[in-house]
């Protein structure tokens, strides 16, 4: 059991490696890692702590068991028999967790397998990179359950695949298997072992200066919420800070001295 910000992690497991890669595991495999209220609070707690934790340079979000995440805990939702405003507040907590992820400034890589459905897809799309294995599949079964998305799919899934594909997924229950998911933009990699590939990608990401990663993993998302005019202005301000950092000077010097790697395909 782990303790972050006085929040005990029961449904998540956390390992922080010496190289600064945190491995956060959804740890309710018997319930297919369905997202109950407790899990969402634990996600908020962990991802809120990230910007203040210099020991963590990248996060891998993975799952125990055969499935990444079966979405909203339907049994809890059924048992709680929530009033509209109660479920609105549940959804706001989901947004708190997922916004903390997307705007964290720390690279988050989701290692996917099996079901990535409903709220599970909303969780996965809050990460910065998605790596699927061959067992992975994506769906939005909310419609079949008489529900609607409440954890940001209308923003993040629509952003990745476009509104027409998202509507099709919701109206027809269409399931995208891994390769097809990659083709439509739901994931960027399909590999044999998504955990291993996620580590490899995280190891590449932590070679980049933390301030650059901050800009990449928060600035791009913020700018997409702005008008093009304001985004261009904010980009210039952020580039002013990032592109003059000491770590950039060293790397530019290496390039000028011809000791830095060239950008060429292998
Ligand atoms: C669950 C959940 C869940 C499994 N909530 N308990 N999401 C869905 O509509 C997907 C629902 N789940 C499934 O379709 C299947 O469980 C899976 C395809 C993911 C896995 O199938 P399988 O055969 O391996 O497992 P299972 O036998 O269906 O489930 C094993 C246990 O996990 C069982 O509990 P048990 O106590 O009877 O052993 C299931 O009840 C439990 N389980 N999925 C609660 N989702 C903010 S709005 C977001 C809205 C949504 O996310 S809607 C999409 C909901």
PDB file of C-alpha atoms and ligand atoms in Angstrom:
ATOM      1  CA  UNK A   1       0.000   0.000   0.000  1.00  0.00           C
ATOM      2  CA  UNK A   2       1.344   3.454  -0.922  1.00  0.00           C
ATOM      3  CA  UNK A   3       0.605   6.854   0.461  1.00  0.00           C
ATOM      4  CA  UNK A   4       0.633  10.090  -1.581  1.00  0.00           C
ATOM      5  CA  UNK A   5      -0.719  13.352  -0.175  1.00  0.00           C
ATOM      6  CA  UNK A   6      -2.220  11.285   2.654  1.00  0.00           C
ATOM      7  CA  UNK A   7      -4.211   9.352   0.076  1.00  0.00           C
ATOM      8  CA  UNK A   8      -3.734   5.606   0.399  1.00  0.00           C
ATOM      9  CA  UNK A   9      -3.430   3.879  -2.935  1.00  0.00           C
ATOM     10  CA  UNK A  10      -5.534   0.728  -2.853  1.00  0.00           C
ATOM     11  CA  UNK A  11      -6.765   0.386  -6.423  1.00  0.00           C
ATOM     12  CA  UNK A  12      -3.524   1.650  -7.934  1.00  0.00           C
ATOM     13  CA  UNK A  13      -0.004   0.340  -7.417  1.00  0.00           C
ATOM     14  CA  UNK A  14       2.983   2.625  -7.763  1.00  0.00           C
ATOM     15  CA  UNK A  15       6.649   1.975  -8.387  1.00  0.00           C
ATOM     16  CA  UNK A  16       9.065   4.862  -8.872  1.00  0.00           C
ATOM     17  CA  UNK A  17      12.239   3.643 -10.550  1.00  0.00           C
ATOM     18  CA  UNK A  18      15.660   5.139  -9.922  1.00  0.00           C
ATOM     19  CA  UNK A  19      15.692   6.642 -13.431  1.00  0.00           C
ATOM     20  CA  UNK A  20      12.560   8.696 -12.631  1.00  0.00           C
ATOM     21  CA  UNK A  21      10.057   6.571 -14.531  1.00  0.00           C
ATOM     22  CA  UNK A  22       6.966   6.016 -12.380  1.00  0.00           C
ATOM     23  CA  UNK A  23       4.963   2.920 -13.137  1.00  0.00           C
ATOM     24  CA  UNK A  24       1.355   3.396 -12.102  1.00  0.00           C
ATOM     25  CA  UNK A  25      -0.718   0.232 -12.349  1.00  0.00           C
ATOM     26  CA  UNK A  26      -4.503  -0.034 -12.389  1.00  0.00           C
ATOM     27  CA  UNK A  27      -4.824  -2.774  -9.825  1.00  0.00           C
ATOM     28  CA  UNK A  28      -8.393  -4.070  -9.759  1.00  0.00           C
ATOM     29  CA  UNK A  29      -8.040  -6.870 -12.297  1.00  0.00           C
ATOM     30  CA  UNK A  30     -10.900  -8.914 -10.790  1.00  0.00           C
ATOM     31  CA  UNK A  31     -13.194  -6.031 -11.763  1.00  0.00           C
ATOM     32  CA  UNK A  32     -11.383  -5.512 -15.069  1.00  0.00           C
ATOM     33  CA  UNK A  33      -9.992  -2.273 -13.610  1.00  0.00           C
ATOM     34  CA  UNK A  34     -13.412  -0.612 -13.734  1.00  0.00           C
ATOM     35  CA  UNK A  35     -13.212   2.959 -12.471  1.00  0.00           C
ATOM     36  CA  UNK A  36     -15.010   3.357  -9.175  1.00  0.00           C
ATOM     37  CA  UNK A  37     -15.041   6.619  -7.200  1.00  0.00           C
ATOM     38  CA  UNK A  38     -12.081   5.490  -5.063  1.00  0.00           C
ATOM     39  CA  UNK A  39      -9.867   4.838  -8.108  1.00  0.00           C
ATOM     40  CA  UNK A  40     -10.638   8.278  -9.513  1.00  0.00           C
ATOM     41  CA  UNK A  41      -9.649   9.893  -6.181  1.00  0.00           C
ATOM     42  CA  UNK A  42      -6.382   7.944  -6.238  1.00  0.00           C
ATOM     43  CA  UNK A  43      -5.672   9.083  -9.801  1.00  0.00           C
ATOM     44  CA  UNK A  44      -6.300  12.702  -8.744  1.00  0.00           C
ATOM     45  CA  UNK A  45      -4.003  12.294  -5.792  1.00  0.00           C
ATOM     46  CA  UNK A  46      -1.129  10.831  -7.799  1.00  0.00           C
ATOM     47  CA  UNK A  47      -1.373  13.134 -10.816  1.00  0.00           C
ATOM     48  CA  UNK A  48      -1.813  16.228  -8.600  1.00  0.00           C
ATOM     49  CA  UNK A  49       1.487  15.387  -6.935  1.00  0.00           C
ATOM     50  CA  UNK A  50       3.397  15.176 -10.234  1.00  0.00           C
ATOM     51  CA  UNK A  51       4.319  18.817 -10.948  1.00  0.00           C
ATOM     52  CA  UNK A  52       5.820  19.083  -7.443  1.00  0.00           C
ATOM     53  CA  UNK A  53       7.754  15.835  -7.662  1.00  0.00           C
ATOM     54  CA  UNK A  54      11.100  16.307  -9.425  1.00  0.00           C
ATOM     55  CA  UNK A  55      11.853  12.594  -8.904  1.00  0.00           C
ATOM     56  CA  UNK A  56       9.251  11.630 -11.507  1.00  0.00           C
ATOM     57  CA  UNK A  57      10.338  12.375 -15.098  1.00  0.00           C
ATOM     58  CA  UNK A  58       7.765  10.225 -16.925  1.00  0.00           C
ATOM     59  CA  UNK A  59       4.817   8.007 -16.054  1.00  0.00           C
ATOM     60  CA  UNK A  60       3.718   4.707 -17.473  1.00  0.00           C
ATOM     61  CA  UNK A  61       0.049   3.983 -16.876  1.00  0.00           C
ATOM     62  CA  UNK A  62      -0.510   0.256 -17.193  1.00  0.00           C
ATOM     63  CA  UNK A  63      -2.908  -2.373 -15.912  1.00  0.00           C
ATOM     64  CA  UNK A  64      -2.875  -5.620 -14.007  1.00  0.00           C
ATOM     65  CA  UNK A  65      -4.800  -8.474 -15.658  1.00  0.00           C
ATOM     66  CA  UNK A  66      -5.886  -8.986 -19.258  1.00  0.00           C
ATOM     67  CA  UNK A  67      -7.779  -5.719 -19.685  1.00  0.00           C
ATOM     68  CA  UNK A  68      -6.594  -2.130 -19.411  1.00  0.00           C
ATOM     69  CA  UNK A  69      -9.897  -0.731 -18.163  1.00  0.00           C
ATOM     70  CA  UNK A  70     -13.608  -1.593 -18.464  1.00  0.00           C
ATOM     71  CA  UNK A  71     -14.721   2.013 -17.892  1.00  0.00           C
ATOM     72  CA  UNK A  72     -17.171   3.315 -15.328  1.00  0.00           C
ATOM     73  CA  UNK A  73     -17.842   0.898 -12.469  1.00  0.00           C
ATOM     74  CA  UNK A  74     -21.352   0.011 -13.577  1.00  0.00           C
ATOM     75  CA  UNK A  75     -22.113  -2.031 -10.472  1.00  0.00           C
ATOM     76  CA  UNK A  76     -21.182   0.834  -8.145  1.00  0.00           C
ATOM     77  CA  UNK A  77     -23.202   3.224 -10.318  1.00  0.00           C
ATOM     78  CA  UNK A  78     -26.171   0.853 -10.160  1.00  0.00           C
ATOM     79  CA  UNK A  79     -25.882   0.309  -6.392  1.00  0.00           C
ATOM     80  CA  UNK A  80     -25.442   4.001  -5.584  1.00  0.00           C
ATOM     81  CA  UNK A  81     -28.590   4.890  -7.552  1.00  0.00           C
ATOM     82  CA  UNK A  82     -27.191   8.413  -7.951  1.00  0.00           C
ATOM     83  CA  UNK A  83     -29.173  11.586  -8.406  1.00  0.00           C
ATOM     84  CA  UNK A  84     -28.326  13.721 -11.480  1.00  0.00           C
ATOM     85  CA  UNK A  85     -26.286  16.236  -9.508  1.00  0.00           C
ATOM     86  CA  UNK A  86     -24.418  13.439  -7.729  1.00  0.00           C
ATOM     87  CA  UNK A  87     -23.325  11.935 -11.014  1.00  0.00           C
ATOM     88  CA  UNK A  88     -22.430  15.391 -12.317  1.00  0.00           C
ATOM     89  CA  UNK A  89     -20.026  15.702  -9.382  1.00  0.00           C
ATOM     90  CA  UNK A  90     -18.630  12.230 -10.114  1.00  0.00           C
ATOM     91  CA  UNK A  91     -17.955  13.342 -13.692  1.00  0.00           C
ATOM     92  CA  UNK A  92     -16.279  16.521 -12.451  1.00  0.00           C
ATOM     93  CA  UNK A  93     -13.902  14.363 -10.381  1.00  0.00           C
ATOM     94  CA  UNK A  94     -13.125  12.329 -13.517  1.00  0.00           C
ATOM     95  CA  UNK A  95     -12.341  15.588 -15.318  1.00  0.00           C
ATOM     96  CA  UNK A  96     -10.153  16.670 -12.426  1.00  0.00           C
ATOM     97  CA  UNK A  97      -8.137  13.446 -12.751  1.00  0.00           C
ATOM     98  CA  UNK A  98      -7.920  13.437 -16.539  1.00  0.00           C
ATOM     99  CA  UNK A  99      -7.115  17.162 -16.841  1.00  0.00           C
ATOM    100  CA  UNK A 100      -4.369  16.701 -14.245  1.00  0.00           C
ATOM    101  CA  UNK A 101      -2.944  14.061 -16.577  1.00  0.00           C
ATOM    102  CA  UNK A 102      -3.239  15.892 -19.885  1.00  0.00           C
ATOM    103  CA  UNK A 103      -1.921  19.209 -18.523  1.00  0.00           C
ATOM    104  CA  UNK A 104       0.620  17.697 -16.110  1.00  0.00           C
ATOM    105  CA  UNK A 105       3.701  18.704 -18.074  1.00  0.00           C
ATOM    106  CA  UNK A 106       5.129  15.230 -17.412  1.00  0.00           C
ATOM    107  CA  UNK A 107       5.020  12.632 -20.217  1.00  0.00           C
ATOM    108  CA  UNK A 108       2.397   9.962 -19.534  1.00  0.00           C
ATOM    109  CA  UNK A 109       2.476   6.822 -21.650  1.00  0.00           C
ATOM    110  CA  UNK A 110      -0.454   4.411 -21.519  1.00  0.00           C
ATOM    111  CA  UNK A 111       0.426   0.738 -22.021  1.00  0.00           C
ATOM    112  CA  UNK A 112      -2.779  -0.823 -23.305  1.00  0.00           C
ATOM    113  CA  UNK A 113      -4.152  -4.354 -23.572  1.00  0.00           C
ATOM    114  CA  UNK A 114      -7.547  -5.998 -23.860  1.00  0.00           C
ATOM    115  CA  UNK A 115     -10.563  -3.758 -23.284  1.00  0.00           C
ATOM    116  CA  UNK A 116      -9.986  -0.006 -23.476  1.00  0.00           C
ATOM    117  CA  UNK A 117     -13.653   0.875 -23.362  1.00  0.00           C
ATOM    118  CA  UNK A 118     -15.964   3.645 -22.241  1.00  0.00           C
ATOM    119  CA  UNK A 119     -14.321   5.475 -19.362  1.00  0.00           C
ATOM    120  CA  UNK A 120     -11.253   3.304 -19.942  1.00  0.00           C
ATOM    121  CA  UNK A 121     -10.825   4.967 -23.322  1.00  0.00           C
ATOM    122  CA  UNK A 122     -11.393   8.355 -21.686  1.00  0.00           C
ATOM    123  CA  UNK A 123      -8.581   7.523 -19.254  1.00  0.00           C
ATOM    124  CA  UNK A 124      -6.267   6.301 -22.025  1.00  0.00           C
ATOM    125  CA  UNK A 125      -6.864   9.374 -24.174  1.00  0.00           C
ATOM    126  CA  UNK A 126      -5.748  11.597 -21.294  1.00  0.00           C
ATOM    127  CA  UNK A 127      -2.244  10.138 -21.610  1.00  0.00           C
ATOM    128  CA  UNK A 128       0.221  11.697 -24.066  1.00  0.00           C
ATOM    129  CA  UNK A 129       1.147   8.487 -25.888  1.00  0.00           C
ATOM    130  CA  UNK A 130      -0.874   5.288 -26.256  1.00  0.00           C
ATOM    131  CA  UNK A 131       0.811   1.950 -26.929  1.00  0.00           C
ATOM    132  CA  UNK A 132      -1.430  -1.020 -27.725  1.00  0.00           C
ATOM    133  CA  UNK A 133      -0.649  -4.718 -27.908  1.00  0.00           C
ATOM    134  CA  UNK A 134      -2.410  -7.141 -30.247  1.00  0.00           C
ATOM    135  CA  UNK A 135      -5.121  -7.958 -27.679  1.00  0.00           C
ATOM    136  CA  UNK A 136      -6.179  -4.329 -27.365  1.00  0.00           C
ATOM    137  CA  UNK A 137      -9.546  -3.082 -28.546  1.00  0.00           C
ATOM    138  CA  UNK A 138     -11.330   0.233 -28.262  1.00  0.00           C
ATOM    139  CA  UNK A 139     -15.054   0.928 -27.875  1.00  0.00           C
ATOM    140  CA  UNK A 140     -17.568   3.366 -26.458  1.00  0.00           C
ATOM    141  CA  UNK A 141     -20.395   1.090 -25.219  1.00  0.00           C
ATOM    142  CA  UNK A 142     -22.133   3.869 -23.291  1.00  0.00           C
ATOM    143  CA  UNK A 143     -25.080   3.895 -25.690  1.00  0.00           C
ATOM    144  CA  UNK A 144     -25.657   0.153 -25.223  1.00  0.00           C
ATOM    145  CA  UNK A 145     -25.783   0.685 -21.453  1.00  0.00           C
ATOM    146  CA  UNK A 146     -28.249   3.552 -21.757  1.00  0.00           C
ATOM    147  CA  UNK A 147     -25.513   5.991 -20.748  1.00  0.00           C
ATOM    148  CA  UNK A 148     -23.484   8.807 -22.264  1.00  0.00           C
ATOM    149  CA  UNK A 149     -19.821   9.669 -21.982  1.00  0.00           C
ATOM    150  CA  UNK A 150     -18.981  11.774 -18.932  1.00  0.00           C
ATOM    151  CA  UNK A 151     -15.197  11.627 -18.660  1.00  0.00           C
ATOM    152  CA  UNK A 152     -14.127  13.763 -21.586  1.00  0.00           C
ATOM    153  CA  UNK A 153     -14.585  11.457 -24.595  1.00  0.00           C
ATOM    154  CA  UNK A 154     -16.548  14.127 -26.437  1.00  0.00           C
ATOM    155  CA  UNK A 155     -13.383  16.221 -26.231  1.00  0.00           C
ATOM    156  CA  UNK A 156     -10.439  13.807 -26.391  1.00  0.00           C
ATOM    157  CA  UNK A 157     -11.790  10.877 -28.414  1.00  0.00           C
ATOM    158  CA  UNK A 158     -13.470  13.225 -30.890  1.00  0.00           C
ATOM    159  CA  UNK A 159     -10.181  15.123 -31.118  1.00  0.00           C
ATOM    160  CA  UNK A 160      -8.268  11.942 -32.002  1.00  0.00           C
ATOM    161  CA  UNK A 161     -10.678  10.214 -34.392  1.00  0.00           C
ATOM    162  CA  UNK A 162     -13.044  12.996 -35.470  1.00  0.00           C
ATOM    163  CA  UNK A 163     -16.672  13.484 -34.586  1.00  0.00           C
ATOM    164  CA  UNK A 164     -18.109  11.184 -37.283  1.00  0.00           C
ATOM    165  CA  UNK A 165     -16.121   8.141 -36.099  1.00  0.00           C
ATOM    166  CA  UNK A 166     -16.967   8.824 -32.477  1.00  0.00           C
ATOM    167  CA  UNK A 167     -20.678   9.073 -33.241  1.00  0.00           C
ATOM    168  CA  UNK A 168     -20.471   5.815 -35.220  1.00  0.00           C
ATOM    169  CA  UNK A 169     -18.725   4.087 -32.264  1.00  0.00           C
ATOM    170  CA  UNK A 170     -21.451   5.263 -29.907  1.00  0.00           C
ATOM    171  CA  UNK A 171     -24.462   4.594 -32.131  1.00  0.00           C
ATOM    172  CA  UNK A 172     -23.431   1.171 -33.410  1.00  0.00           C
ATOM    173  CA  UNK A 173     -21.140  -0.189 -30.675  1.00  0.00           C
ATOM    174  CA  UNK A 174     -18.349  -0.442 -33.257  1.00  0.00           C
ATOM    175  CA  UNK A 175     -15.187  -1.965 -31.828  1.00  0.00           C
ATOM    176  CA  UNK A 176     -11.796  -0.992 -33.210  1.00  0.00           C
ATOM    177  CA  UNK A 177      -9.159  -3.702 -32.790  1.00  0.00           C
ATOM    178  CA  UNK A 178      -5.573  -2.620 -32.177  1.00  0.00           C
ATOM    179  CA  UNK A 179      -4.301  -2.147 -35.764  1.00  0.00           C
ATOM    180  CA  UNK A 180      -7.522  -0.472 -36.850  1.00  0.00           C
ATOM    181  CA  UNK A 181      -7.321   1.695 -33.740  1.00  0.00           C
ATOM    182  CA  UNK A 182      -3.864   2.812 -34.768  1.00  0.00           C
ATOM    183  CA  UNK A 183      -5.107   3.608 -38.274  1.00  0.00           C
ATOM    184  CA  UNK A 184      -7.833   5.941 -36.946  1.00  0.00           C
ATOM    185  CA  UNK A 185      -5.568   7.568 -34.338  1.00  0.00           C
ATOM    186  CA  UNK A 186      -6.687   5.918 -31.094  1.00  0.00           C
ATOM    187  CA  UNK A 187      -3.143   4.726 -30.433  1.00  0.00           C
ATOM    188  CA  UNK A 188       0.273   5.498 -31.895  1.00  0.00           C
ATOM    189  CA  UNK A 189       1.930   2.059 -31.577  1.00  0.00           C
ATOM    190  CA  UNK A 190       0.821  -1.571 -31.848  1.00  0.00           C
ATOM    191  CA  UNK A 191       3.405  -4.009 -30.513  1.00  0.00           C
ATOM    192  CA  UNK A 192       3.769  -7.487 -28.995  1.00  0.00           C
ATOM    193  CA  UNK A 193       4.457  -6.162 -25.503  1.00  0.00           C
ATOM    194  CA  UNK A 194       2.962  -2.761 -24.689  1.00  0.00           C
ATOM    195  CA  UNK A 195       4.595  -2.599 -21.229  1.00  0.00           C
ATOM    196  CA  UNK A 196       8.081  -3.084 -22.693  1.00  0.00           C
ATOM    197  CA  UNK A 197       7.478  -0.580 -25.493  1.00  0.00           C
ATOM    198  CA  UNK A 198       6.120   1.983 -23.017  1.00  0.00           C
ATOM    199  CA  UNK A 199       9.339   1.704 -20.987  1.00  0.00           C
ATOM    200  CA  UNK A 200      11.406   2.168 -24.152  1.00  0.00           C
ATOM    201  CA  UNK A 201       9.424   5.307 -25.061  1.00  0.00           C
ATOM    202  CA  UNK A 202       9.668   6.666 -21.517  1.00  0.00           C
ATOM    203  CA  UNK A 203      13.433   6.132 -21.554  1.00  0.00           C
ATOM    204  CA  UNK A 204      13.606   8.232 -24.722  1.00  0.00           C
ATOM    205  CA  UNK A 205      11.379  10.938 -23.226  1.00  0.00           C
ATOM    206  CA  UNK A 206      13.406  11.339 -20.034  1.00  0.00           C
ATOM    207  CA  UNK A 207      16.503  12.188 -22.086  1.00  0.00           C
ATOM    208  CA  UNK A 208      14.728  15.417 -23.027  1.00  0.00           C
ATOM    209  CA  UNK A 209      15.120  18.308 -20.541  1.00  0.00           C
ATOM    210  CA  UNK A 210      12.260  18.433 -18.023  1.00  0.00           C
ATOM    211  CA  UNK A 211      11.348  22.000 -19.042  1.00  0.00           C
ATOM    212  CA  UNK A 212      10.997  20.959 -22.691  1.00  0.00           C
ATOM    213  CA  UNK A 213       8.806  18.036 -21.642  1.00  0.00           C
ATOM    214  CA  UNK A 214       6.724  20.420 -19.561  1.00  0.00           C
ATOM    215  CA  UNK A 215       6.092  22.544 -22.654  1.00  0.00           C
ATOM    216  CA  UNK A 216       5.318  19.515 -24.830  1.00  0.00           C
ATOM    217  CA  UNK A 217       2.992  17.849 -22.307  1.00  0.00           C
ATOM    218  CA  UNK A 218       1.035  20.910 -21.250  1.00  0.00           C
ATOM    219  CA  UNK A 219       1.582  23.698 -23.786  1.00  0.00           C
ATOM    220  CA  UNK A 220       0.252  21.865 -26.837  1.00  0.00           C
ATOM    221  CA  UNK A 221      -2.990  20.987 -25.033  1.00  0.00           C
ATOM    222  CA  UNK A 222      -3.426  24.494 -23.629  1.00  0.00           C
ATOM    223  CA  UNK A 223      -2.793  26.105 -27.021  1.00  0.00           C
ATOM    224  CA  UNK A 224      -5.453  23.954 -28.647  1.00  0.00           C
ATOM    225  CA  UNK A 225      -7.994  25.590 -26.337  1.00  0.00           C
ATOM    226  CA  UNK A 226      -7.049  29.063 -27.566  1.00  0.00           C
ATOM    227  CA  UNK A 227      -7.671  31.078 -30.687  1.00  0.00           C
ATOM    228  CA  UNK A 228      -4.848  30.707 -33.228  1.00  0.00           C
ATOM    229  CA  UNK A 229      -3.804  34.286 -32.508  1.00  0.00           C
ATOM    230  CA  UNK A 230      -3.562  33.761 -28.753  1.00  0.00           C
ATOM    231  CA  UNK A 231      -1.952  30.329 -29.179  1.00  0.00           C
ATOM    232  CA  UNK A 232       0.783  31.809 -31.365  1.00  0.00           C
ATOM    233  CA  UNK A 233       1.444  34.473 -28.745  1.00  0.00           C
ATOM    234  CA  UNK A 234       1.523  31.935 -25.890  1.00  0.00           C
ATOM    235  CA  UNK A 235       3.775  29.660 -27.953  1.00  0.00           C
ATOM    236  CA  UNK A 236       6.251  32.497 -28.385  1.00  0.00           C
ATOM    237  CA  UNK A 237       6.264  33.215 -24.648  1.00  0.00           C
ATOM    238  CA  UNK A 238       6.768  29.545 -23.786  1.00  0.00           C
ATOM    239  CA  UNK A 239       9.510  29.194 -26.407  1.00  0.00           C
ATOM    240  CA  UNK A 240      11.177  32.248 -24.901  1.00  0.00           C
ATOM    241  CA  UNK A 241      11.454  30.407 -21.582  1.00  0.00           C
ATOM    242  CA  UNK A 242      12.248  26.934 -22.888  1.00  0.00           C
ATOM    243  CA  UNK A 243      14.575  27.763 -25.766  1.00  0.00           C
ATOM    244  CA  UNK A 244      16.908  29.821 -23.587  1.00  0.00           C
ATOM    245  CA  UNK A 245      17.256  27.249 -20.763  1.00  0.00           C
ATOM    246  CA  UNK A 246      20.820  26.189 -19.850  1.00  0.00           C
ATOM    247  CA  UNK A 247      20.123  22.652 -21.060  1.00  0.00           C
ATOM    248  CA  UNK A 248      19.346  24.062 -24.518  1.00  0.00           C
ATOM    249  CA  UNK A 249      22.612  26.040 -24.594  1.00  0.00           C
ATOM    250  CA  UNK A 250      24.630  22.872 -23.911  1.00  0.00           C
ATOM    251  CA  UNK A 251      22.844  20.972 -26.629  1.00  0.00           C
ATOM    252  CA  UNK A 252      23.184  23.810 -29.145  1.00  0.00           C
ATOM    253  CA  UNK A 253      26.870  24.023 -28.361  1.00  0.00           C
ATOM    254  CA  UNK A 254      27.211  20.287 -29.019  1.00  0.00           C
ATOM    255  CA  UNK A 255      25.502  20.759 -32.378  1.00  0.00           C
ATOM    256  CA  UNK A 256      27.727  23.699 -33.279  1.00  0.00           C
ATOM    257  CA  UNK A 257      30.781  21.628 -32.280  1.00  0.00           C
ATOM    258  CA  UNK A 258      29.541  18.774 -34.467  1.00  0.00           C
ATOM    259  CA  UNK A 259      29.386  16.367 -31.509  1.00  0.00           C
ATOM    260  CA  UNK A 260      25.575  16.117 -31.398  1.00  0.00           C
ATOM    261  CA  UNK A 261      23.643  13.398 -33.228  1.00  0.00           C
ATOM    262  CA  UNK A 262      22.180  14.359 -36.616  1.00  0.00           C
ATOM    263  CA  UNK A 263      18.489  13.847 -37.337  1.00  0.00           C
ATOM    264  CA  UNK A 264      18.498  11.012 -39.870  1.00  0.00           C
ATOM    265  CA  UNK A 265      16.483   7.795 -40.191  1.00  0.00           C
ATOM    266  CA  UNK A 266      18.372   4.600 -39.342  1.00  0.00           C
TER     267      UNK A 266
HETATM  268  C1  LIG B   1     -17.233  -4.630 -13.987  1.00  0.00           C
HETATM  269  C2  LIG B   1     -17.100  -3.848 -15.154  1.00  0.00           C
HETATM  270  C3  LIG B   1     -17.574  -2.525 -15.090  1.00  0.00           C
HETATM  271  C4  LIG B   1     -16.322  -5.796 -15.554  1.00  0.00           C
HETATM  272  N1  LIG B   1     -18.108  -2.097 -13.935  1.00  0.00           N
HETATM  273  N2  LIG B   1     -17.763  -4.150 -12.861  1.00  0.00           N
HETATM  274  N3  LIG B   1     -18.176  -0.395 -19.564  1.00  0.00           N
HETATM  275  C5  LIG B   1     -18.677  -1.467 -20.180  1.00  0.00           C
HETATM  276  O1  LIG B   1     -19.789  -1.486 -20.650  1.00  0.00           O
HETATM  277  C6  LIG B   1     -17.775  -2.682 -20.220  1.00  0.00           C
HETATM  278  C7  LIG B   1     -18.293  -3.728 -19.230  1.00  0.00           C
HETATM  279  N4  LIG B   1     -17.414  -4.877 -19.105  1.00  0.00           N
HETATM  280  C8  LIG B   1     -17.328  -5.846 -20.065  1.00  0.00           C
HETATM  281  O2  LIG B   1     -17.867  -5.741 -21.151  1.00  0.00           O
HETATM  282  C9  LIG B   1     -16.504  -7.039 -19.724  1.00  0.00           C
HETATM  283  O3  LIG B   1     -16.423  -7.156 -18.295  1.00  0.00           O
HETATM  284  C10 LIG B   1     -15.056  -7.030 -20.307  1.00  0.00           C
HETATM  285  C11 LIG B   1     -15.124  -7.195 -21.824  1.00  0.00           C
HETATM  286  C12 LIG B   1     -14.311  -5.750 -19.946  1.00  0.00           C
HETATM  287  C13 LIG B   1     -14.275  -8.219 -19.693  1.00  0.00           C
HETATM  288  O4  LIG B   1     -14.996  -9.424 -19.911  1.00  0.00           O
HETATM  289  P1  LIG B   1     -14.677 -10.702 -19.008  1.00  0.00           P
HETATM  290  O5  LIG B   1     -15.525 -11.830 -19.544  1.00  0.00           O
HETATM  291  O6  LIG B   1     -13.204 -10.915 -18.926  1.00  0.00           O
HETATM  292  O7  LIG B   1     -15.111 -10.314 -17.488  1.00  0.00           O
HETATM  293  P2  LIG B   1     -16.605 -10.288 -16.839  1.00  0.00           P
HETATM  294  O8  LIG B   1     -16.972 -11.700 -16.426  1.00  0.00           O
HETATM  295  O9  LIG B   1     -17.565  -9.565 -17.687  1.00  0.00           O
HETATM  296  O10 LIG B   1     -16.326  -9.399 -15.538  1.00  0.00           O
HETATM  297  C14 LIG B   1     -15.474  -9.858 -14.507  1.00  0.00           C
HETATM  298  C15 LIG B   1     -15.846  -9.075 -13.273  1.00  0.00           C
HETATM  299  O11 LIG B   1     -15.546  -7.708 -13.505  1.00  0.00           O
HETATM  300  C16 LIG B   1     -17.312  -9.137 -12.938  1.00  0.00           C
HETATM  301  O12 LIG B   1     -17.422  -8.999 -11.548  1.00  0.00           O
HETATM  302  P3  LIG B   1     -17.764 -10.286 -10.591  1.00  0.00           P
HETATM  303  O13 LIG B   1     -17.805  -9.718  -9.208  1.00  0.00           O
HETATM  304  O14 LIG B   1     -19.051 -10.836 -11.088  1.00  0.00           O
HETATM  305  O15 LIG B   1     -16.612 -11.259 -10.808  1.00  0.00           O
HETATM  306  C17 LIG B   1     -17.855  -7.889 -13.583  1.00  0.00           C
HETATM  307  O16 LIG B   1     -19.041  -7.420 -12.988  1.00  0.00           O
HETATM  308  C18 LIG B   1     -16.723  -6.925 -13.332  1.00  0.00           C
HETATM  309  N5  LIG B   1     -16.736  -5.824 -14.274  1.00  0.00           N
HETATM  310  N6  LIG B   1     -16.530  -4.593 -16.112  1.00  0.00           N
HETATM  311  C19 LIG B   1     -18.179  -2.897 -12.859  1.00  0.00           C
HETATM  312  N7  LIG B   1     -17.467  -1.676 -16.126  1.00  0.00           N
HETATM  313  C20 LIG B   1     -18.042   8.794 -16.811  1.00  0.00           C
HETATM  314  S1  LIG B   1     -19.140   7.998 -17.813  1.00  0.00           S
HETATM  315  C21 LIG B   1     -18.316   6.621 -18.457  1.00  0.00           C
HETATM  316  C22 LIG B   1     -19.331   5.635 -18.914  1.00  0.00           C
HETATM  317  C23 LIG B   1     -18.744   4.303 -19.214  1.00  0.00           C
HETATM  318  O17 LIG B   1     -17.595   4.022 -18.980  1.00  0.00           O
HETATM  319  S2  LIG B   1     -19.830   3.189 -19.925  1.00  0.00           S
HETATM  320  C24 LIG B   1     -18.843   1.812 -20.305  1.00  0.00           C
HETATM  321  C25 LIG B   1     -18.910   0.779 -19.219  1.00  0.00           C
END
